[in-house]
Coordinates of C-alpha atoms and ligand atoms in Angstrom, one line a residue:
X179 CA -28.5 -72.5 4.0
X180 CA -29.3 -69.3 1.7
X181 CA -30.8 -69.7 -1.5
X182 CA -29.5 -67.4 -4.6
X183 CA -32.1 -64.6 -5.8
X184 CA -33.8 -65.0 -9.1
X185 CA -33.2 -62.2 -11.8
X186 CA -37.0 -61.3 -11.3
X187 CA -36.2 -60.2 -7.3
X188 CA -34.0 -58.5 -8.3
X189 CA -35.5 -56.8 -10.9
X190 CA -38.5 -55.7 -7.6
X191 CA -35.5 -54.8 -5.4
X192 CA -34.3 -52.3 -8.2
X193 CA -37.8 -51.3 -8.5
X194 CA -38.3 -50.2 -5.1
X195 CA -37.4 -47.3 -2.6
X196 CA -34.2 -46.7 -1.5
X197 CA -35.2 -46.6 1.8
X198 CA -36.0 -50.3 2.9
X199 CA -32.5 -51.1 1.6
X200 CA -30.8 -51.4 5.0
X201 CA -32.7 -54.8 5.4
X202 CA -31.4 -55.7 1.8
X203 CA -28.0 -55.2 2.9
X204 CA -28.1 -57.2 6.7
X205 CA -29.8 -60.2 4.4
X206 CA -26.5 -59.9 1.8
X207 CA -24.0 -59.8 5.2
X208 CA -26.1 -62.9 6.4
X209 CA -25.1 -64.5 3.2
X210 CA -21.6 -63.1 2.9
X211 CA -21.1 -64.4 6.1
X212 CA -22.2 -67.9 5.4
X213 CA -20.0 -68.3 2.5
X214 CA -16.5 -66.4 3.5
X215 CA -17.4 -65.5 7.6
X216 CA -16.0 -62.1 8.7
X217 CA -12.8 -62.6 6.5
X218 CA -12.0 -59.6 3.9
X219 CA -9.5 -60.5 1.4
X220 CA -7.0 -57.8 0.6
X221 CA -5.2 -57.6 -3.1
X222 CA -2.4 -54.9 -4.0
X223 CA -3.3 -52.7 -6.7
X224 CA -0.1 -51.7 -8.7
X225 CA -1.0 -49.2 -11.3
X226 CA 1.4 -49.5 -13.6
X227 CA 0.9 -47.2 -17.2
X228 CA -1.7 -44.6 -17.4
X229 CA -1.2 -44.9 -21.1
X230 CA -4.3 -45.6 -23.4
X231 CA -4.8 -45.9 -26.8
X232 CA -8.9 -46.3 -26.2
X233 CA -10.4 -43.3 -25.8
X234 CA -13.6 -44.5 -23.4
X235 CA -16.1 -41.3 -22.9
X236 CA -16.3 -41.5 -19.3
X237 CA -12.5 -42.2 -18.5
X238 CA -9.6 -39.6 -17.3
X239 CA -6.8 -41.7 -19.0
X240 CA -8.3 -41.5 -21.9
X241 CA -6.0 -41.5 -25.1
X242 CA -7.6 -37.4 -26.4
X243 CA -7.0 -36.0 -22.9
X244 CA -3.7 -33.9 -23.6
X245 CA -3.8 -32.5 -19.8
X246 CA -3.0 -36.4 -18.6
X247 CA 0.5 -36.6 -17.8
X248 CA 1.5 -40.1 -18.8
X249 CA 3.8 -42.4 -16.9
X250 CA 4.7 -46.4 -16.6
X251 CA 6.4 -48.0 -14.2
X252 CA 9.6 -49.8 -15.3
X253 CA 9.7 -53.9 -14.5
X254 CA 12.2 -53.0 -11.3
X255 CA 9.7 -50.1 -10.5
X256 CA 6.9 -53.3 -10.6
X257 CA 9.1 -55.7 -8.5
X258 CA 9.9 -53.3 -5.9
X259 CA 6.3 -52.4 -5.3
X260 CA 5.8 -56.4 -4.9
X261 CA 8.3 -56.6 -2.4
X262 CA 7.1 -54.2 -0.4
X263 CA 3.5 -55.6 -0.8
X264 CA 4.9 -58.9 0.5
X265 CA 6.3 -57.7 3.4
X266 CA 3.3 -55.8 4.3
X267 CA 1.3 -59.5 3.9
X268 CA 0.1 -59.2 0.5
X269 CA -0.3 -62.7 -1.7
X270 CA -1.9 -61.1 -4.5
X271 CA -0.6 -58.3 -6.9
X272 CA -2.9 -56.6 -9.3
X273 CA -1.2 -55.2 -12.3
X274 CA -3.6 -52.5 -13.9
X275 CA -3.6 -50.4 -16.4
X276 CA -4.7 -48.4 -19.4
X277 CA -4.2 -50.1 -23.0
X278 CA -0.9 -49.3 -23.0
X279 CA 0.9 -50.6 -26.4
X280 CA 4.6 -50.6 -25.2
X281 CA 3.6 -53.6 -22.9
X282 CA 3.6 -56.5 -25.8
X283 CA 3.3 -60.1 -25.2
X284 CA 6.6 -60.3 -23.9
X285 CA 7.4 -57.7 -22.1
X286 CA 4.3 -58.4 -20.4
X287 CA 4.7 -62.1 -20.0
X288 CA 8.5 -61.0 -18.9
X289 CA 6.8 -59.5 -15.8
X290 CA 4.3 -61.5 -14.9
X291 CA 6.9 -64.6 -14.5
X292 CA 9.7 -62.6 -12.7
X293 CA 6.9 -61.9 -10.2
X294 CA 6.1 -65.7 -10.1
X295 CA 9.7 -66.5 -9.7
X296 CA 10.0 -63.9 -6.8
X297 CA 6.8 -64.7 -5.2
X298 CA 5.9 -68.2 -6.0
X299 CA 3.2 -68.1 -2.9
X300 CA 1.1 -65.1 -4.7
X301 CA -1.5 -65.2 -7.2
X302 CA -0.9 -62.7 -10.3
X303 CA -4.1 -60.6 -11.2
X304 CA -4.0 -58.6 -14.7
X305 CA -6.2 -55.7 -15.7
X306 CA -5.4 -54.5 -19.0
X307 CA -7.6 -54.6 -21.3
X308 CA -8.9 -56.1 -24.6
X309 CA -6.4 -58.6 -25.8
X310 CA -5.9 -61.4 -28.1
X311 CA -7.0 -64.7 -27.4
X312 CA -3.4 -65.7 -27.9
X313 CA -2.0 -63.0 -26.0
X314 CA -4.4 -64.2 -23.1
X315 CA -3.0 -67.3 -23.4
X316 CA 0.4 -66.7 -23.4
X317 CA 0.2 -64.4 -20.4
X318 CA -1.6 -67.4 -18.3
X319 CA 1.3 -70.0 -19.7
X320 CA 3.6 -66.9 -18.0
X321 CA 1.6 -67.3 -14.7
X322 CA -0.7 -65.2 -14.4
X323 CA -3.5 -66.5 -12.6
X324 CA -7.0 -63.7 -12.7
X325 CA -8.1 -61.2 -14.9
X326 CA -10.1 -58.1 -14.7
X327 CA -12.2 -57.1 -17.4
X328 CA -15.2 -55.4 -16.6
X329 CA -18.1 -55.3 -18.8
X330 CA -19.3 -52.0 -18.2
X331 CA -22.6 -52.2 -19.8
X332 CA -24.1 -55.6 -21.5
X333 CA -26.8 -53.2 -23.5
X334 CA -25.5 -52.9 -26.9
X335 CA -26.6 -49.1 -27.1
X336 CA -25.8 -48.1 -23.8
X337 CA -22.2 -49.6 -24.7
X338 CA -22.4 -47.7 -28.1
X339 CA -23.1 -44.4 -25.9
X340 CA -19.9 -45.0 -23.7
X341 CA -17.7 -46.1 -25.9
X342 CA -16.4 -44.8 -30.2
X343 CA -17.1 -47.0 -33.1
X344 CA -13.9 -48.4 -32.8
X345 CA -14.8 -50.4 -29.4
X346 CA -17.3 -53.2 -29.4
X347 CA -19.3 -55.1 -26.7
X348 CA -19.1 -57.9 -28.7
X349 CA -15.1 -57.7 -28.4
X350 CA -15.6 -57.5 -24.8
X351 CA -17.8 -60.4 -23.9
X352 CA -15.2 -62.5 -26.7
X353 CA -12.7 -61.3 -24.1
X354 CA -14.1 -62.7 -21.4
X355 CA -15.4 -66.1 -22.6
X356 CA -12.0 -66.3 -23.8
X357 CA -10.6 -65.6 -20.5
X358 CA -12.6 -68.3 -19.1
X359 CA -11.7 -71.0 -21.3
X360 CA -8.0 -70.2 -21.3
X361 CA -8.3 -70.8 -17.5
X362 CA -7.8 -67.3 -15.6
X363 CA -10.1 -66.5 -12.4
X364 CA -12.3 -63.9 -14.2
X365 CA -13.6 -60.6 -12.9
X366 CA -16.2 -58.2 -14.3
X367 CA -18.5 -55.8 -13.9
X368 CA -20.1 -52.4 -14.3
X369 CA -20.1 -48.7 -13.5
X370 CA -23.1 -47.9 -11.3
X371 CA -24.7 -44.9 -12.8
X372 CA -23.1 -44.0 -15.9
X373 CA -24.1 -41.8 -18.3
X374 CA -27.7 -42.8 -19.9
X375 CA -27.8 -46.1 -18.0
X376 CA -31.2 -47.0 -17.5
X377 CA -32.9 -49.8 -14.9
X378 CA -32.9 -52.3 -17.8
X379 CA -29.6 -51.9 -18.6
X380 CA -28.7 -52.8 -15.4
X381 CA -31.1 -55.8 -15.6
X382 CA -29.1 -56.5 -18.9
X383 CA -25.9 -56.4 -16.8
X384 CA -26.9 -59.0 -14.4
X385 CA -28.5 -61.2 -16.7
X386 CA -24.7 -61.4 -18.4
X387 CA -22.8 -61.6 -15.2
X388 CA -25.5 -64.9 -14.4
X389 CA -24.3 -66.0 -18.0
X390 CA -20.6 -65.7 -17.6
X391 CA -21.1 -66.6 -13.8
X392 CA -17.5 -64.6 -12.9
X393 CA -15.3 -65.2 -10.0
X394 CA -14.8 -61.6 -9.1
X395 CA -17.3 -58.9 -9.5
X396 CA -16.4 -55.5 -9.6
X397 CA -18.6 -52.9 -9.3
X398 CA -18.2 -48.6 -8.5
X399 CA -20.3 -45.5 -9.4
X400 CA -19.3 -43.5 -11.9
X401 CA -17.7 -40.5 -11.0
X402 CA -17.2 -37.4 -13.8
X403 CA -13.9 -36.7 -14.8
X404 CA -13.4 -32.9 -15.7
X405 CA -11.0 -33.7 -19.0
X406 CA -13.6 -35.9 -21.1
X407 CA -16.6 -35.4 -22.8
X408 CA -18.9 -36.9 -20.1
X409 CA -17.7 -33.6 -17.8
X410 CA -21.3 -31.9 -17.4
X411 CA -22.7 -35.3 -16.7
X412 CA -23.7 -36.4 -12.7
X413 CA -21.6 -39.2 -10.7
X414 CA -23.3 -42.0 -9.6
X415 CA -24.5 -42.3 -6.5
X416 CA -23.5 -43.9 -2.9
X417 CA -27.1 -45.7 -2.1
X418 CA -27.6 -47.2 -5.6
X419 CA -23.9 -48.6 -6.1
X420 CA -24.8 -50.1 -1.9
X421 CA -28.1 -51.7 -3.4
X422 CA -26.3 -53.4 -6.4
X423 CA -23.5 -54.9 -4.3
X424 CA -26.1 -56.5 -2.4
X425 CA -28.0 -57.8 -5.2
X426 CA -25.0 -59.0 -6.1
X427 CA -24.0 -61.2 -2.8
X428 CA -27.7 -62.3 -3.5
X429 CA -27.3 -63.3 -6.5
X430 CA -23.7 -64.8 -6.7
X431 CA -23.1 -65.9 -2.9
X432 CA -19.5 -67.1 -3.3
X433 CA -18.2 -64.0 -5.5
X434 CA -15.3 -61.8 -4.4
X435 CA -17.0 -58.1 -4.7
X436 CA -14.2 -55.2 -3.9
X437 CA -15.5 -52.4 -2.0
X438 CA -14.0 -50.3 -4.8
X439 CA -12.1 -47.0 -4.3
X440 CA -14.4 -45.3 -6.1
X441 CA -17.1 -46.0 -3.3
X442 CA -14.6 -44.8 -0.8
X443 CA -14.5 -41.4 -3.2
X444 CA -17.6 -40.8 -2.9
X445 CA -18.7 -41.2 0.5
X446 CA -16.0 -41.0 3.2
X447 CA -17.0 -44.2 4.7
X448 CA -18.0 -45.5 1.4
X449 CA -15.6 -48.8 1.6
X450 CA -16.9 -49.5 5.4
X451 CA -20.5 -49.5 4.0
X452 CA -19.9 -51.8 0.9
X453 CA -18.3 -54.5 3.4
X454 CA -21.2 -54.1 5.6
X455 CA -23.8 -54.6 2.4
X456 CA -22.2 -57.4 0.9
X457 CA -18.2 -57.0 -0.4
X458 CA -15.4 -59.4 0.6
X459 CA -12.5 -57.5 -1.2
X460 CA -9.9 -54.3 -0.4
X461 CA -7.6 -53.4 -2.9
X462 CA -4.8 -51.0 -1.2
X463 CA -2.8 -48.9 -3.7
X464 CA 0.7 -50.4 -3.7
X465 CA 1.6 -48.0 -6.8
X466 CA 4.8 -45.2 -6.0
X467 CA 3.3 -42.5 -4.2
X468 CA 5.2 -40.0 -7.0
X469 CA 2.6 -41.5 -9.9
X470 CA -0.5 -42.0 -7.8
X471 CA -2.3 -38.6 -8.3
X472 CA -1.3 -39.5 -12.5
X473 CA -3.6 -42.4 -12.2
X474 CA -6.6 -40.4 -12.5
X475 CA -9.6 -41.9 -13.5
X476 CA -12.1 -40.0 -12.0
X477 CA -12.1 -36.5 -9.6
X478 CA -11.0 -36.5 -6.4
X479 CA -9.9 -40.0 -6.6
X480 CA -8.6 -41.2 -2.7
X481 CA -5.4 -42.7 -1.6
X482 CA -3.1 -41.2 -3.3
X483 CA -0.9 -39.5 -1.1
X484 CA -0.8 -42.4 1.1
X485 CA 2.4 -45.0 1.5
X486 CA 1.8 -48.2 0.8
X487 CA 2.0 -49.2 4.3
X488 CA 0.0 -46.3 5.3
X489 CA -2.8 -47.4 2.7
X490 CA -2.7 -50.7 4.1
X491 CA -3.1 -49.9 7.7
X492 CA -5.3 -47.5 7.2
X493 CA -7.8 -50.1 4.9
X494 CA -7.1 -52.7 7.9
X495 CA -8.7 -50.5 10.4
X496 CA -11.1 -49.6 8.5
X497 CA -12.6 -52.8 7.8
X498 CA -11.7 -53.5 11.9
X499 CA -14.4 -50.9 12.6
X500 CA -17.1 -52.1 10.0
X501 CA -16.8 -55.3 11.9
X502 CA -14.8 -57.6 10.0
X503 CA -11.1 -59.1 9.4
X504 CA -8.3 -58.9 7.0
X505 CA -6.8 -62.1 6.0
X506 CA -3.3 -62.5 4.4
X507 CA -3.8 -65.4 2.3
X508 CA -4.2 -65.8 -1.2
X509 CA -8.0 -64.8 -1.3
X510 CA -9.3 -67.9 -4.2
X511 CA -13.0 -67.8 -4.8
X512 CA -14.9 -70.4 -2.5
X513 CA -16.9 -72.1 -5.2
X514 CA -19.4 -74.4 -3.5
X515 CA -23.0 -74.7 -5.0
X516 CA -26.0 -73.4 -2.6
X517 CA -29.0 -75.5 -3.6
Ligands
SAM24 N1 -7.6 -50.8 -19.2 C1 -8.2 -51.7 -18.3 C2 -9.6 -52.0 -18.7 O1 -10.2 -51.4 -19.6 O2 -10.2 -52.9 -18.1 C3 -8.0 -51.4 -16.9 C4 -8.0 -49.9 -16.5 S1 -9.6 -49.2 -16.5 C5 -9.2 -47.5 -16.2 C6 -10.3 -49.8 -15.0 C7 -11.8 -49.4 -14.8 O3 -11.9 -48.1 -14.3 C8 -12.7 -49.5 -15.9 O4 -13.1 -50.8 -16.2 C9 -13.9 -48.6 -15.5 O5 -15.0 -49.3 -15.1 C10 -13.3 -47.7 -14.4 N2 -13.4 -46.3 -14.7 C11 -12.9 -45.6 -15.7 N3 -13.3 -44.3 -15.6 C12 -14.1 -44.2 -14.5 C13 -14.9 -43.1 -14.0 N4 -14.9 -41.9 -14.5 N5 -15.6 -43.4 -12.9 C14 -15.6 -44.6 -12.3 N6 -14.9 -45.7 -12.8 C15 -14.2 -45.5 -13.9
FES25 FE1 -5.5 -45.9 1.1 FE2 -6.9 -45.3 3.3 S1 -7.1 -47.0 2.0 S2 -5.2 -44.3 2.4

């Protein structure tokens, strides 16, 4: 039976070299396979607005970048992508997207229950943002089952660095908590080397994940965006955001950790390598090929030329060659205590 790492080893793993890590990441697979065996869950990522009123630093659909050409995807547009999702096997749809303000409470809650309706078998993930407790609420009573949120930094400075006075970690963390009461599977998480993180901020970050002790946990590098004022800074890297996932499997075996799209940006084999140190999660891009390339976070971001179906076959050999499987089911957290 594993047992959980303690903050303190993993404060001497992110202390060491990089180059003992392989061990660190066979021990996380141990422990990943344990909990969920070879299984890799897959979700379908419908990216839906890549409007914004926030204007995070690091961000390429950021509300000041005028070079962003802005789209959202109608409610049909939204069910159509479902449907094919569904036929390709998928039983969870993620709706994400910037801060858009066109999607109030009801027209929000509006799709979220005509997706239920049409796929009663399928879990509903949002990602949207900071909301209202009641707006939270109301979008659960719709049907919606996860949300994710991540934290990006839990260091109050760091979070002030990232982010205009307007934004607030402590807004964020409310967010969360009231996430978790409402009921919603919660994910969160962090950018792996953002601009002026530091070792301690990351020990900050896991020291709040072990507090709000999410169900998902998503985690990426960082990668520079050309159009916002974090341009002349450098993109995380492949071996640290590796390290962290497996720290993370350590510390929280029966999490679902995506290897992100971001690690498959900056690494060509970047999504194979985060299954094999420690991930559990794929998230193929079920958005309209014609709006992909608009959804652009970050430089050089992958899949977006690729059919859904094509996405989704290429992901499923993918994670046939790092060793594992892709099941079609619903994917919920497997929440058994270790010790
Ligand atoms: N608006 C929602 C929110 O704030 O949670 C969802 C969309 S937001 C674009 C999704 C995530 O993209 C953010 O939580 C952030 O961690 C990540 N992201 C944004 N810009 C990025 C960048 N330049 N590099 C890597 N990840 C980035
Ligand atoms: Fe989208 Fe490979 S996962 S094209």
């Amino acid at each position: 039976m594993y047992k959980k790492i303690t903050i303190e080893e993993a404060e001497q793993i992110l202390k060491s070299d990089l180059s003992g890590d392989q061990k660190l990441y066979e021990r996380a697979d141990r422990v990943r396979r344990e909990v969920y065996g070879d299984a890799v869950y897959i979700r379908g990522l419908i990216e839906f607005t890549n409007y914004c009123k926030n204007d995070c630093y690091y961000c390429g659909i950021r509300k000041s970048n005028s070079c962003a050409t802005r789209y959202r995807l109608s409610e049909n547009d939204i069910f159509e992508c479902a449907k094919e999702g569904y036929s390709l096997g998928f039983r969870t749809f993620v709706l994400q997207g910037g801060e858009d303000v066109y999607f109030t409470d009801k027209i929000l809650c509006g799709i979220v229950s005509g997706l239920k309706e049409r796929f009663p078998d399928c879990a509903v993930t949002l990602s949207v943002g900071e909301r209202s407790r009641e707006s939270y609420k109301a979008l659960h009573d719709a049907g919606a089952d996860r949300y994710l949120l991540r934290h990006e930094t839990a260091d109050k400075e760091h979070y002030n660095k990232l982010h205009p006075d307007i934004m607030s970690l402590d807004n964020r963390k409310r967010c969360l908590f009231d996430l978790k009461e409402i009921g919603y599977q919660v994910g969160s998480g962090f950018m792996v080397g953002s601009p002026y993180q530091t070792t301690d901020n990351i020990i900050s970050d896991l020291k709040f994940l072990s507090e709000l002790e999410p169900d998902m946990i998503g985690i990426g590098p960082y990668i520079v965006h050309d159009k916002t004022p974090f341009k002349d800074f450098k993109s995380g890297t492949l071996l640290m955001t590796l390290r962290l996932v497996s720290i993370l499997r350590l510390m929280f075996p029966y999490a679902l950790i995506p290897s992100t799209t971001a690690l498959g940006t900056i690494h060509p084999e970047g999504r194979e390598l985060g299954l094999k140190a420690g991930a559990n999660v794929v998230m193929p891009n079920l958005s309209p090929v014609g709006v992909r390339g608009l959804y652009d976070l970050y430089k050089d971001k992958i899949c977006t030329g690729e059919e859904a179906a094509q996405c989704k076959s290429c992901l499923q050999m993918r994670v046939k060659r790092a060793g594992y499987t892709i099941v079609t089911d619903i994917g919920n957290v497997k929440r058994e205590k270790s010790e």
